[in-house]
Amino acid sequence: MTRVLRTPIFAANWKLNHGPTDARAFMQRFLQQVPRVDDRSLLIFPSALSLAAVVDAIKDRPDVIVGVQQVHTESLGAFTGENSVVIARDAGARAVLVGHSERRHLFGETDEATGRKMRLALDARLIPMLCVGETLAEREAGATEHVVLRQLEAGLSALSVAEVSQVVLAYEPVWAIGTGRTATPADASAIHGVLRGALRSRAGDRAGHIPICYGGSVNRGNVAELLAAPDVDGVLVGGASLDADGWSAIVRTEVAH
Ligand code: PEP
């Protein structure tokens, strides 16, 4: 059983930034600085409106995977304004973020919706990256493990054991996203270990091959020590992925394993 993605994983979430013009300029500069890699996975999640620009830029770079940040709970139909797994795949996407905290907390994405989206993503042959993470209030109430395990179970609820081994997880504490506050490597590792344990009870030995990324104010200064922590198989990065030079430096990080 091999991993779905080679680790470490470096995933850039551009959120609502970089239109097609900026995306083209970013990709040109990024691809110049980062020659083809085979010892790590590189993912970029642009705005859906910039997907075509990124897909075009990576046509000679099979080592770079592009994904969408959000999809609807139905594949096709009368859902004005939504993105679809089927259309995303047709447009060149190979991955999708599911349950990002901004979707959960700003747009009301429910646990149930994440389960449905994970199912649709695998049906459409997209790699789903399921994001889980607790708010500051939940952390202070000692509920971190309960929250991330609930989100994990809901996200995986419609998947078979074999399918569970095709997903990628991202632990993103909400209090660390875009705030400049990062979980310590030990804190991240502890929660990743809890997630790994839950994956093991669902998927047995295959759980060891499911990548678990950390996200939340990752930058050039802290990425190496986070990636060196046990059970941290990659990073999902928002703010620090927006600058092509900075992101190039991050994805070239030496990883001690
Ligand atoms: C994110 O958007 O997933 C994220 C982790 O953002 P930031 O790196 O800006 O905290």
XYZ file of N, CA, C and O and ligand atoms in Angstrom, residues 13 15 100 102 172 176-179 215-218 236-240, ligand 1:
82
model
N -3.123 27.273 0.090
C -4.525 27.677 -0.016
C -4.543 29.188 -0.237
O -4.300 29.960 0.690
N -7.047 31.030 -0.833
C -8.310 31.649 -0.388
C -8.821 32.579 -1.486
O -8.682 32.265 -2.669
N -12.858 23.195 5.293
C -11.942 24.247 5.785
C -12.678 25.069 6.838
O -13.878 25.318 6.717
N -12.890 28.126 7.425
C -13.624 29.303 6.941
C -14.956 28.887 6.318
O -15.948 29.617 6.404
N -6.129 21.815 11.440
C -5.960 23.265 11.409
C -6.708 23.881 12.590
O -7.918 24.167 12.488
N -5.361 29.318 15.146
C -4.033 29.515 14.548
C -4.118 29.973 13.092
O -3.098 30.333 12.504
N -5.317 29.963 12.515
C -5.424 30.274 11.085
C -5.446 31.783 10.868
O -6.330 32.482 11.363
N -4.431 32.262 10.162
C -4.358 33.681 9.816
C -4.109 34.591 11.005
O -4.290 35.804 10.909
N -3.701 34.033 12.137
C -3.560 34.840 13.352
C -2.112 35.087 13.738
O -1.838 35.889 14.626
N -1.962 22.864 9.586
C -2.152 24.206 9.036
C -2.491 25.187 10.130
O -3.168 24.848 11.110
N -2.010 26.425 9.971
C -2.283 27.477 10.946
C -1.037 28.305 11.148
O -0.154 27.948 11.924
N -0.952 29.409 10.371
C 0.172 30.352 10.481
C 1.539 29.689 10.263
O 2.521 30.061 10.908
N 1.582 28.731 9.344
C 2.876 28.148 8.957
C 3.619 29.188 8.119
O 3.025 29.883 7.292
N -0.458 22.780 5.295
C -1.447 23.500 4.490
C -1.289 24.964 4.882
O -1.426 25.312 6.060
N -0.985 25.804 3.895
C -0.531 27.167 4.195
C -1.394 28.193 3.456
O -1.589 28.077 2.242
N -1.890 29.183 4.204
C -2.669 30.252 3.599
C -1.791 31.451 3.304
O -1.153 31.555 2.252
N -1.718 32.388 4.261
C -1.034 33.662 4.043
C 0.364 33.543 3.456
O 0.710 34.269 2.511
N 1.163 32.617 3.985
C 2.561 32.524 3.537
C 2.706 31.813 2.187
O 3.829 31.641 1.712
C -5.433 28.033 5.770
O -6.071 28.850 5.134
O -5.694 26.837 5.638
C -4.367 28.500 6.657
C -3.754 27.615 7.397
O -4.103 29.850 6.670
P -2.823 30.580 7.338
O -1.606 29.811 6.881
O -2.865 31.970 6.786
O -2.989 30.500 8.802
